[in-house]
């Protein structure tokens, strides 16, 4: 586990080894501490990659929260948790911080197992208010006294779960504070009516106009500055009364703000005051700037939301010459949209990540960013499909988990022609447990009416998207991994028209290696290792995971000595399991085994390190096959 070098002199940060050290600092030193924290975060993220812009934006807020509240007795619940780098450094993990996102290093998200300051394991958005109201109810039932604070971004506030939580928060009226961290961005600029409403509060209000005029006037009169400073202090205490955030007030949550999220002293004053007022749930609307303190991130907050290693001085990332899966999907769909006017594209706040920016340019009227609202994205698509359109919903595998019921109830049952572009399927690497796309095969293969495809080359992905755009008979899911389209030397017969349900075969050996998607190169390596031991293989490439080409599979089971499925997914619920269940009784259990992930949540690190950790390497797989053949007398 390597350590990133830290270049700044960090006088104040060096003196902090526990949260008590932070609280013993004079308030006037806190802005300098914030600068040092930002320096550390920039140093480490420039080497490890990570969620930079969001973390830089909340450094001041993080200091103010830990300074004012008695954490971990008081409980902070971070929504998503991608913004917790300063929180980690201040809560006893400073020395480990350079290991963040590295294999066996600190997680990039809150982890209960890492620290008592991390109240919950998180990674998916919009859960903090539900957790906070649960915490507050539990606290009161147990007659405990701690404060409960949820910190949620304006992007995460577009997730429907928040409104389910607010419905209950306004009902049970428990003591809790919601910090709304408004930087006007989700990953891209935030969209939708909620975002507009928040912007109106900040910029369009009567209050702000009066405030501006008052400030200008005071700048011109003697002693005006002192009066203005005094006004600002009073303002922090009273603005909630003058400018209620009506939507929240209507939900029974008292609104305070907007507050400058980079004024540490102001926030501490406000939090100190709020924690003494026991009058039910409150929301503090804090305004921050994403990327604060690092110019490239301030200028390009979306690019620096989640970023790989970069040059700290220039902000430039290593240029990738390889083409990514998302890019192939987005560009193909954009091309199709120019001729096929029924094609629509839907993203849940991941326009850039899913490659849909090209589609937005090509067909802006048929592009929809619905916010972080995966359930809604799927139901919305079903209505478009019912009305004759061909919606493509591009969602990362892990986030599609949110919309499981909608896949069944709103798409599957009515057999509607919605296509799901399931991005980041399989192991995703450094984002870890909450982000691996390991469940989609298991949950989609069981939904009647769905077809499930798994391309192994960019060309295949294109073929599948073309097929889906003209299919129109029911739902299709296409799963593809994170990263670059792999280079494969193997040549499978390519059908001129993509034909679902047909597997591709290469070789006629006595060992069948059954793979799909990005596992083809893995199978090639296993085949080469077996070849070196005098064993020839057949590689069966499953481009369609549902329906499976059982003719091809059964024939391979018959004629081979060993039949192995290798998956970038869980064994349980995976394709190997499906194959066994579909084989006729006499063939089941015969020389068949599956290679994939065990029944465990899989940690973070580079994908290769994770595969290695779980024994998923071509070396280990070929050893297993040889050992199996030796045991069964098959060699
Ligand atoms: C359910 C779900 N969908 C998508 C994401 C991907 N995602 C991570 S952070 C983020 C934006 C969050 O915006 P906001 O809450 O405003 O936080 P900011 O990064 O702006 O501080 C998104 C879409 C996610 N974590 N969870």
XYZ file of C-alpha atoms and ligand atoms in Angstrom:
661
model
C 0.000 0.000 0.000
C 1.836 3.110 -1.227
C 1.677 6.471 0.446
C 1.063 9.694 -1.455
C 3.557 12.442 -0.705
C 2.196 15.475 1.087
C 3.987 18.637 0.104
C 2.405 21.398 2.195
C 3.648 22.577 5.584
C 0.670 21.910 7.777
C 1.317 23.544 11.104
C -2.228 23.490 12.416
C -3.216 20.152 10.926
C -0.078 18.559 12.337
C -1.243 19.555 15.810
C -4.576 17.761 15.435
C -4.563 14.142 16.443
C -8.075 13.964 17.846
C -11.303 15.855 17.550
C -10.567 17.449 20.945
C -7.533 19.145 19.401
C -9.798 20.687 16.784
C -12.187 22.016 19.418
C -9.372 23.541 21.417
C -8.263 25.710 18.488
C -9.298 29.380 18.527
C -11.998 30.082 15.940
C -9.734 32.558 14.165
C -7.328 29.742 13.263
C -9.988 27.630 11.585
C -9.820 29.263 8.112
C -6.081 28.493 8.024
C -6.839 24.911 9.047
C -9.326 24.742 6.172
C -6.589 25.782 3.744
C -4.274 23.090 5.100
C -7.005 20.469 4.841
C -7.658 21.445 1.249
C -3.947 21.178 0.483
C -3.852 17.648 1.914
C -6.965 16.588 0.014
C -5.619 17.963 -3.281
C -2.240 16.251 -2.738
C -3.743 12.855 -2.057
C -6.548 12.927 -4.626
C -4.130 14.055 -7.330
C -2.353 10.742 -6.728
C -5.156 8.346 -5.805
C -8.076 9.865 -7.697
C -11.373 10.443 -5.898
C -14.262 12.782 -5.289
C -12.394 16.053 -5.179
C -14.759 18.917 -5.950
C -17.457 17.818 -3.500
C -14.942 17.241 -0.713
C -13.237 20.611 -1.220
C -16.613 22.361 -1.162
C -17.511 21.147 2.325
C -14.202 21.595 4.154
C -15.421 24.712 6.013
C -18.786 23.140 6.768
C -17.070 19.994 8.074
C -14.866 22.021 10.430
C -17.841 24.031 11.692
C -19.922 20.896 12.307
C -17.218 19.032 14.232
C -16.290 22.211 16.126
C -19.823 22.969 17.226
C -21.263 19.490 17.742
C -19.953 16.906 20.165
C -19.195 14.182 17.631
C -19.223 11.177 17.699
C -21.707 11.434 20.603
C -23.694 13.731 18.333
C -24.206 11.914 15.057
C -23.503 13.275 11.627
C -24.995 11.353 8.719
C -23.424 12.230 5.376
C -25.572 11.711 2.311
C -23.766 9.687 -0.391
C -20.592 10.105 1.669
C -18.327 11.035 -1.250
C -17.656 14.409 0.353
C -16.198 13.109 3.628
C -12.466 13.519 3.043
C -12.042 16.417 5.498
C -14.278 14.563 7.938
C -11.980 11.521 7.726
C -8.838 13.576 8.243
C -10.273 15.381 11.268
C -11.619 12.238 12.919
C -8.430 10.319 13.563
C -7.617 9.107 10.040
C -5.111 11.779 9.023
C -2.171 9.392 8.771
C -4.153 6.832 6.806
C -5.647 9.407 4.482
C -3.002 8.849 1.758
C -4.314 5.271 1.458
C -7.829 6.383 0.593
C -9.473 4.261 -2.143
C -6.448 1.991 -2.296
C -6.743 -1.743 -1.791
C -6.971 -2.371 1.986
C -6.684 1.385 2.543
C -9.355 3.808 3.745
C -12.647 3.662 1.898
C -13.678 6.649 -0.223
C -17.015 6.609 1.607
C -18.060 6.512 5.275
C -17.518 3.110 6.876
C -18.772 2.181 10.308
C -15.922 -0.333 10.595
C -13.400 2.472 10.047
C -14.473 4.924 12.713
C -17.160 5.652 15.308
C -17.495 9.052 13.606
C -18.933 7.313 10.502
C -22.516 6.771 11.523
C -23.515 4.627 8.512
C -21.943 2.952 5.492
C -23.155 4.925 2.499
C -22.456 5.479 -1.200
C -25.887 5.776 -2.779
C -27.701 9.070 -2.463
C -30.725 10.497 -0.685
C -30.737 8.176 2.337
C -29.523 10.606 5.013
C -32.897 12.038 6.013
C -34.439 8.585 6.409
C -31.465 7.510 8.498
C -31.633 10.715 10.548
C -35.302 10.393 11.406
C -34.684 6.736 12.315
C -31.781 7.821 14.534
C -33.903 10.515 16.184
C -36.797 8.144 16.863
C -34.420 5.489 18.255
C -32.680 8.090 20.432
C -35.960 9.202 22.000
C -37.183 5.657 22.522
C -33.911 4.939 24.319
C -34.093 8.247 26.276
C -30.753 9.386 24.924
C -29.736 12.955 24.298
C -27.417 13.271 21.308
C -27.989 15.553 18.334
C -28.729 14.062 14.918
C -27.489 15.909 11.858
C -28.047 14.881 8.227
C -25.861 16.564 5.592
C -27.403 16.350 2.148
C -26.510 18.001 -1.163
C -28.960 19.768 -3.465
C -28.380 17.022 -6.049
C -29.280 14.304 -3.589
C -32.389 16.257 -2.680
C -33.763 15.313 -6.132
C -34.029 11.692 -4.959
C -37.586 10.670 -4.047
C -36.501 8.956 -0.842
C -35.990 12.432 0.682
C -39.666 13.253 0.325
C -40.705 9.984 1.897
C -38.422 10.898 4.791
C -39.676 14.497 5.002
C -43.227 13.190 5.110
C -42.346 11.339 8.294
C -40.041 14.011 9.684
C -42.859 16.560 9.574
C -45.137 14.035 11.227
C -43.016 12.764 14.115
C -41.405 16.201 14.639
C -38.242 14.855 16.240
C -35.307 17.023 17.163
C -32.895 16.866 14.216
C -30.984 19.176 11.933
C -30.752 18.776 8.181
C -27.898 20.628 6.555
C -28.721 21.263 2.920
C -25.380 21.734 1.175
C -26.375 23.665 -1.923
C -23.663 24.092 -4.553
C -26.133 24.130 -7.452
C -24.544 20.948 -8.743
C -25.305 17.313 -8.733
C -22.426 15.829 -10.768
C -23.432 18.144 -13.606
C -25.351 21.347 -12.830
C -28.434 20.323 -10.899
C -31.675 20.151 -12.872
C -35.384 20.269 -12.199
C -37.935 22.180 -10.212
C -36.256 21.598 -6.831
C -33.014 23.056 -8.169
C -34.911 26.053 -9.539
C -36.647 26.553 -6.235
C -33.369 26.557 -4.321
C -31.841 28.988 -6.803
C -34.811 31.268 -6.366
C -34.263 31.293 -2.620
C -30.616 32.198 -3.066
C -30.686 34.640 -5.904
C -34.120 35.901 -6.777
C -35.541 36.736 -3.413
C -36.826 40.032 -2.265
C -34.603 39.619 0.763
C -31.412 39.512 -1.224
C -32.320 42.603 -3.204
C -32.911 44.535 -0.026
C -29.702 43.125 1.439
C -27.642 44.233 -1.543
C -29.036 47.754 -1.467
C -28.434 47.984 2.266
C -24.837 46.787 1.877
C -24.124 49.288 -0.918
C -25.607 52.098 1.109
C -23.566 51.218 4.199
C -20.342 51.095 2.250
C -20.793 54.810 1.587
C -21.569 56.060 5.092
C -19.146 56.612 8.032
C -18.864 53.561 10.351
C -20.922 51.694 7.739
C -18.633 48.651 7.867
C -19.214 48.078 11.603
C -22.959 48.425 11.111
C -22.798 45.974 8.203
C -20.799 43.442 10.228
C -23.293 43.729 13.040
C -26.151 43.318 10.575
C -24.591 40.170 9.199
C -24.360 38.658 12.661
C -27.964 39.476 13.454
C -28.927 38.279 10.023
C -27.638 34.798 10.744
C -29.991 34.573 13.678
C -33.036 36.103 12.144
C -33.063 35.372 8.460
C -35.068 32.235 9.034
C -37.866 34.409 10.259
C -37.688 36.855 7.372
C -37.175 34.400 4.552
C -38.739 31.064 5.266
C -38.004 28.259 2.781
C -41.680 27.662 2.355
C -41.526 24.161 0.957
C -39.663 22.893 4.013
C -41.812 24.905 6.415
C -44.888 23.321 4.861
C -43.383 19.929 5.652
C -43.070 21.044 9.284
C -39.311 21.610 9.106
C -38.084 25.045 10.213
C -35.915 26.666 7.555
C -32.770 28.720 8.283
C -30.724 30.355 5.593
C -29.307 30.823 3.125
C -26.010 30.731 5.028
C -22.502 31.221 3.616
C -20.986 27.723 3.737
C -17.454 29.115 3.630
C -17.857 31.354 6.680
C -16.748 28.974 9.418
C -17.320 31.390 12.270
C -20.806 32.281 11.047
C -21.776 28.618 10.773
C -20.419 27.820 14.243
C -22.450 30.682 15.708
C -25.556 29.408 13.985
C -25.044 25.743 14.940
C -24.277 26.694 18.557
C -27.529 28.546 18.647
C -29.635 25.945 16.848
C -28.571 23.093 19.068
C -30.018 24.970 22.035
C -33.426 25.452 20.416
C -35.632 22.431 20.970
C -38.511 22.991 18.644
C -38.427 20.043 16.262
C -36.769 19.411 12.900
C -34.770 22.190 11.270
C -33.098 22.628 7.936
C -30.110 24.906 7.421
C -29.602 25.940 3.820
C -25.838 26.270 3.390
C -24.426 27.712 0.169
C -21.064 26.318 -0.932
C -18.959 26.336 -4.053
C -17.897 22.977 -5.435
C -14.118 22.702 -5.734
C -13.374 25.662 -3.420
C -9.656 26.357 -3.055
C -8.506 24.593 -6.223
C -9.051 26.660 -9.341
C -9.306 23.829 -11.910
C -12.014 22.185 -9.771
C -13.837 25.470 -9.212
C -13.857 26.034 -12.971
C -14.755 22.460 -13.936
C -16.730 21.034 -11.002
C -18.251 18.203 -13.051
C -14.878 16.988 -14.318
C -13.441 17.111 -10.787
C -16.489 15.522 -9.153
C -14.926 12.085 -9.425
C -11.538 12.083 -11.065
C -8.558 9.810 -11.637
C -5.020 10.865 -10.727
C -4.079 14.263 -12.166
C -1.240 16.752 -12.304
C -1.771 18.987 -9.301
C -0.211 22.056 -10.894
C -2.175 21.959 -14.135
C -5.242 19.919 -13.169
C -4.667 17.747 -16.232
C -5.450 14.037 -16.058
C -3.489 11.429 -18.007
C -5.100 11.407 -21.451
C -6.769 8.120 -22.290
C -6.402 7.069 -25.887
C -8.712 4.143 -25.353
C -12.414 4.267 -26.075
C -14.731 3.599 -23.171
C -17.894 1.505 -23.174
C -20.036 4.487 -22.151
C -18.651 6.514 -25.010
C -19.510 3.785 -27.542
C -23.034 3.523 -26.108
C -23.623 7.297 -26.040
C -22.255 7.980 -29.513
C -24.137 5.045 -31.077
C -27.397 6.161 -29.551
C -26.789 9.764 -30.620
C -26.256 8.600 -34.235
C -29.409 6.499 -34.182
C -31.443 9.379 -32.738
C -30.760 11.502 -35.813
C -32.729 9.115 -38.035
C -34.991 7.376 -35.566
C -37.121 10.038 -33.931
C -38.753 7.635 -31.529
C -35.487 7.079 -29.666
C -35.210 8.909 -26.328
C -32.398 8.841 -23.758
C -32.850 9.101 -20.004
C -30.244 9.555 -17.309
C -30.572 9.825 -13.550
C -28.043 12.650 -13.027
C -25.195 10.786 -14.760
C -25.133 12.397 -18.195
C -21.359 12.448 -18.548
C -20.681 9.155 -16.780
C -23.069 7.254 -19.047
C -21.837 8.980 -22.209
C -25.171 10.621 -22.980
C -23.825 14.166 -23.483
C -23.577 13.420 -27.226
C -27.196 12.391 -27.313
C -28.206 15.605 -25.547
C -26.514 17.575 -28.325
C -27.972 15.431 -31.106
C -31.550 15.304 -29.841
C -32.039 17.745 -26.961
C -35.821 17.409 -27.065
C -35.598 13.668 -26.492
C -32.915 13.764 -23.804
C -34.038 13.721 -20.180
C -31.946 14.160 -17.043
C -34.450 13.349 -14.315
C -32.114 13.983 -11.362
C -30.962 11.298 -8.945
C -34.237 9.464 -9.385
C -33.666 5.986 -10.768
C -37.121 4.688 -9.842
C -38.746 7.614 -11.564
C -36.459 7.274 -14.613
C -37.714 3.729 -15.187
C -41.406 4.523 -14.709
C -41.099 7.640 -16.858
C -39.522 5.484 -19.592
C -42.343 2.979 -19.395
C -44.878 5.726 -20.220
C -42.770 6.898 -23.158
C -42.583 3.319 -24.438
C -46.338 2.849 -24.022
C -46.762 5.906 -26.243
C -44.713 4.506 -29.095
C -41.265 5.857 -28.207
C -38.106 3.785 -27.778
C -36.617 4.999 -24.497
C -33.061 4.037 -23.514
C -32.396 4.365 -19.800
C -28.665 4.549 -19.080
C -27.931 3.754 -15.437
C -24.960 2.297 -13.613
C -25.620 -1.276 -12.518
C -25.332 -0.383 -8.822
C -27.869 2.463 -9.032
C -30.341 0.381 -11.032
C -30.734 -1.674 -7.855
C -32.923 1.187 -6.648
C -35.410 0.574 -9.428
C -35.863 -3.178 -9.086
C -39.583 -3.018 -8.484
C -40.080 -0.615 -11.378
C -38.283 -3.020 -13.731
C -40.795 -5.708 -12.817
C -43.962 -3.743 -12.189
C -43.750 -0.915 -14.684
C -41.771 -2.453 -17.532
C -41.646 -6.249 -17.315
C -45.301 -7.015 -16.651
C -46.501 -4.823 -19.544
C -43.636 -6.086 -21.728
C -42.798 -2.517 -22.755
C -39.932 -1.789 -25.163
C -37.620 0.040 -22.774
C -33.890 -0.578 -23.201
C -31.593 -0.415 -20.189
C -27.988 0.483 -20.814
C -26.482 -0.980 -17.672
C -23.141 0.749 -17.338
C -20.358 -0.154 -14.822
C -21.520 -3.785 -14.614
C -19.130 -5.987 -12.656
C -16.285 -4.851 -10.435
C -15.801 -1.076 -10.597
C -12.587 -0.734 -8.578
C -11.822 2.038 -6.133
C -15.391 3.062 -5.255
C -15.830 -0.350 -3.674
C -18.644 -2.117 -1.907
C -21.472 0.301 -2.540
C -20.605 0.730 -6.215
C -19.712 -2.678 -7.685
C -22.234 -3.807 -10.278
C -22.460 -7.398 -9.134
C -26.176 -7.946 -8.744
C -27.740 -7.069 -12.100
C -27.464 -10.502 -13.735
C -29.149 -12.050 -10.707
C -32.020 -9.617 -10.594
C -32.651 -9.214 -14.303
C -32.432 -12.802 -15.447
C -35.418 -13.631 -13.255
C -37.751 -11.005 -14.697
C -39.998 -12.508 -17.375
C -40.038 -10.781 -20.786
C -36.553 -9.273 -20.397
C -33.732 -10.001 -22.816
C -30.258 -9.575 -21.344
C -27.224 -8.925 -23.541
C -23.545 -8.707 -22.693
C -21.263 -7.340 -25.416
C -17.582 -8.148 -25.402
C -16.519 -5.655 -28.030
C -17.502 -2.137 -28.996
C -18.877 -3.475 -32.292
C -21.141 -5.863 -30.460
C -22.417 -3.093 -28.216
C -23.233 -1.019 -31.293
C -25.048 -3.975 -32.905
C -27.072 -4.510 -29.756
C -28.112 -0.880 -29.492
C -29.175 -0.878 -33.147
C -31.097 -4.077 -32.539
C -32.806 -2.610 -29.461
C -33.790 0.589 -31.262
C -35.768 -1.371 -33.828
C -36.898 -4.342 -31.745
C -39.999 -2.918 -30.091
C -41.295 -6.213 -28.681
C -40.300 -5.879 -25.046
C -37.637 -4.810 -22.570
C -33.929 -5.303 -23.199
C -31.035 -4.869 -20.804
C -27.477 -4.492 -22.092
C -24.786 -4.766 -19.449
C -21.237 -3.587 -19.990
C -18.377 -2.834 -17.625
C -16.505 0.255 -16.522
C -13.556 1.501 -18.525
C -12.136 0.904 -21.949
C -13.435 -1.488 -24.541
C -11.017 -4.437 -24.328
C -8.763 -5.525 -27.104
C -9.221 -9.160 -27.945
C -7.140 -11.159 -30.359
C -9.637 -13.949 -30.641
C -11.809 -14.063 -33.717
C -15.358 -15.194 -33.309
C -17.649 -15.539 -36.247
C -19.528 -12.252 -36.383
C -23.137 -12.359 -37.415
C -24.001 -9.583 -39.823
C -27.204 -8.983 -37.901
C -27.072 -9.358 -34.143
C -29.188 -12.291 -33.225
C -30.283 -12.705 -29.607
C -29.919 -16.117 -28.096
C -26.981 -17.264 -30.215
C -23.662 -17.979 -28.489
C -20.311 -17.797 -30.253
C -17.791 -20.605 -30.074
C -14.088 -20.721 -30.679
C -12.068 -23.950 -30.591
C -13.039 -27.585 -30.119
C -11.092 -28.538 -27.018
C -11.957 -30.733 -24.076
C -12.337 -27.874 -21.607
C -15.243 -25.445 -22.112
C -14.642 -21.914 -20.833
C -17.967 -20.087 -20.808
C -17.670 -16.324 -20.557
C -19.255 -13.029 -21.494
C -18.414 -9.338 -21.734
C -15.046 -8.231 -20.402
C -14.128 -11.762 -19.290
C -13.159 -12.875 -22.804
C -9.479 -11.847 -22.419
C -9.450 -13.705 -19.087
C -10.701 -16.861 -20.835
C -8.080 -16.401 -23.535
C -5.350 -16.359 -20.865
C -6.771 -19.462 -19.151
C -6.895 -21.223 -22.533
C -3.247 -20.310 -23.190
C -2.176 -21.636 -19.772
C -4.060 -24.903 -20.336
C -2.601 -25.191 -23.815
C 0.861 -25.010 -22.256
C -0.156 -28.087 -20.225
C -1.325 -29.910 -23.321
C -5.023 -29.265 -22.883
C -7.067 -27.584 -25.568
C -10.149 -25.503 -24.803
C -13.352 -24.285 -26.345
C -14.260 -20.717 -25.483
C -17.988 -20.114 -25.521
C -18.890 -16.476 -25.598
C -22.371 -15.679 -24.349
C -23.456 -12.428 -25.966
C -26.980 -13.088 -24.819
C -27.376 -13.968 -21.154
C -31.116 -14.301 -21.512
C -32.227 -16.338 -23.354
C -29.190 -18.603 -23.145
C -28.134 -20.624 -26.178
C -28.882 -23.929 -24.503
C -28.292 -25.893 -27.685
C -24.697 -24.746 -27.854
C -24.255 -25.073 -24.084
C -25.742 -28.587 -23.817
C -23.616 -29.797 -26.684
C -20.485 -28.409 -24.995
C -21.433 -30.044 -21.683
C -21.800 -33.345 -23.536
C -18.540 -33.312 -25.345
C -16.126 -31.707 -22.855
C -14.405 -33.080 -19.771
C -14.725 -29.882 -17.822
C -17.252 -27.042 -18.251
C -16.478 -23.793 -16.431
C -18.369 -20.515 -16.320
C -16.200 -17.509 -15.471
C -18.080 -14.390 -14.400
C -17.385 -10.815 -13.408
C -20.246 -11.175 -10.940
C -21.504 -13.258 -8.053
C -21.598 -17.037 -8.459
C -24.907 -16.953 -6.639
C -27.538 -15.684 -9.047
C -25.038 -15.813 -11.887
C -25.002 -17.439 -15.290
C -23.364 -20.649 -14.124
C -26.242 -21.176 -11.726
C -28.752 -20.415 -14.488
C -27.111 -22.883 -16.861
C -27.224 -25.671 -14.296
C -30.904 -24.979 -13.627
C -31.722 -25.142 -17.346
C -29.756 -28.278 -18.206
C -31.599 -31.574 -18.382
C -31.271 -33.548 -15.144
C -28.771 -36.089 -16.483
C -26.275 -33.377 -17.425
C -26.453 -31.367 -14.171
C -23.543 -31.580 -11.823
C -21.376 -33.298 -14.427
C -17.923 -31.685 -14.568
C -19.458 -28.197 -14.271
C -18.249 -25.466 -11.963
C -18.429 -21.689 -11.718
C -15.717 -19.148 -11.123
C -16.924 -15.808 -9.780
C -17.328 -13.797 -6.594
C -18.385 -15.505 -3.338
C -21.294 -14.525 -1.132
C -19.566 -11.460 0.365
C -19.561 -7.697 -0.138
C -16.484 -6.956 -2.180
C -14.027 -4.325 -1.049
C -12.320 -1.501 -2.976
C -9.034 -1.302 -4.842
C -7.851 -1.681 -8.382
C -9.974 -4.231 -10.229
C -6.964 -6.492 -10.800
C -6.179 -6.478 -7.053
C -9.754 -7.361 -6.202
C -9.847 -10.213 -8.716
C -6.556 -11.511 -7.337
C -7.800 -11.314 -3.752
C -10.736 -13.579 -4.567
C -8.660 -16.086 -6.491
C -9.984 -14.838 -9.799
C -6.854 -14.889 -11.893
C -6.184 -16.929 -15.037
C -3.365 -18.691 -13.167
C -5.551 -19.779 -10.275
C -8.413 -20.733 -12.586
C -6.220 -22.914 -14.797
C -4.745 -24.531 -11.659
C -8.262 -25.284 -10.414
C -9.197 -26.833 -13.742
C -6.062 -28.988 -13.843
C -6.550 -30.089 -10.233
C -10.178 -30.918 -10.954
C -9.238 -32.952 -14.014
C -6.532 -34.776 -12.063
C -8.979 -35.631 -9.295
C -11.638 -36.840 -11.698
C -9.192 -38.747 -13.872
C -10.077 -36.528 -16.816
C -6.510 -35.894 -17.949
C -28.759 6.471 -6.040
C -27.534 7.151 -6.592
N -27.527 7.554 -7.876
C -26.437 8.171 -8.386
C -25.343 8.396 -7.616
C -24.075 9.010 -8.219
N -23.767 10.291 -7.579
C -22.808 10.399 -6.633
S -22.660 11.936 -6.054
C -23.844 12.500 -7.084
C -24.206 13.950 -7.072
C -24.659 14.357 -5.730
O -24.936 15.715 -5.748
P -25.037 16.492 -4.390
O -25.846 15.710 -3.430
O -25.511 17.867 -4.686
O -23.562 16.505 -3.839
P -22.288 17.321 -4.367
O -21.410 16.302 -5.010
O -22.746 18.364 -5.324
O -21.685 17.883 -3.158
C -24.354 11.485 -7.884
C -25.384 11.624 -8.920
C -25.382 7.950 -6.285
N -24.332 8.091 -5.459
N -26.490 7.355 -5.799
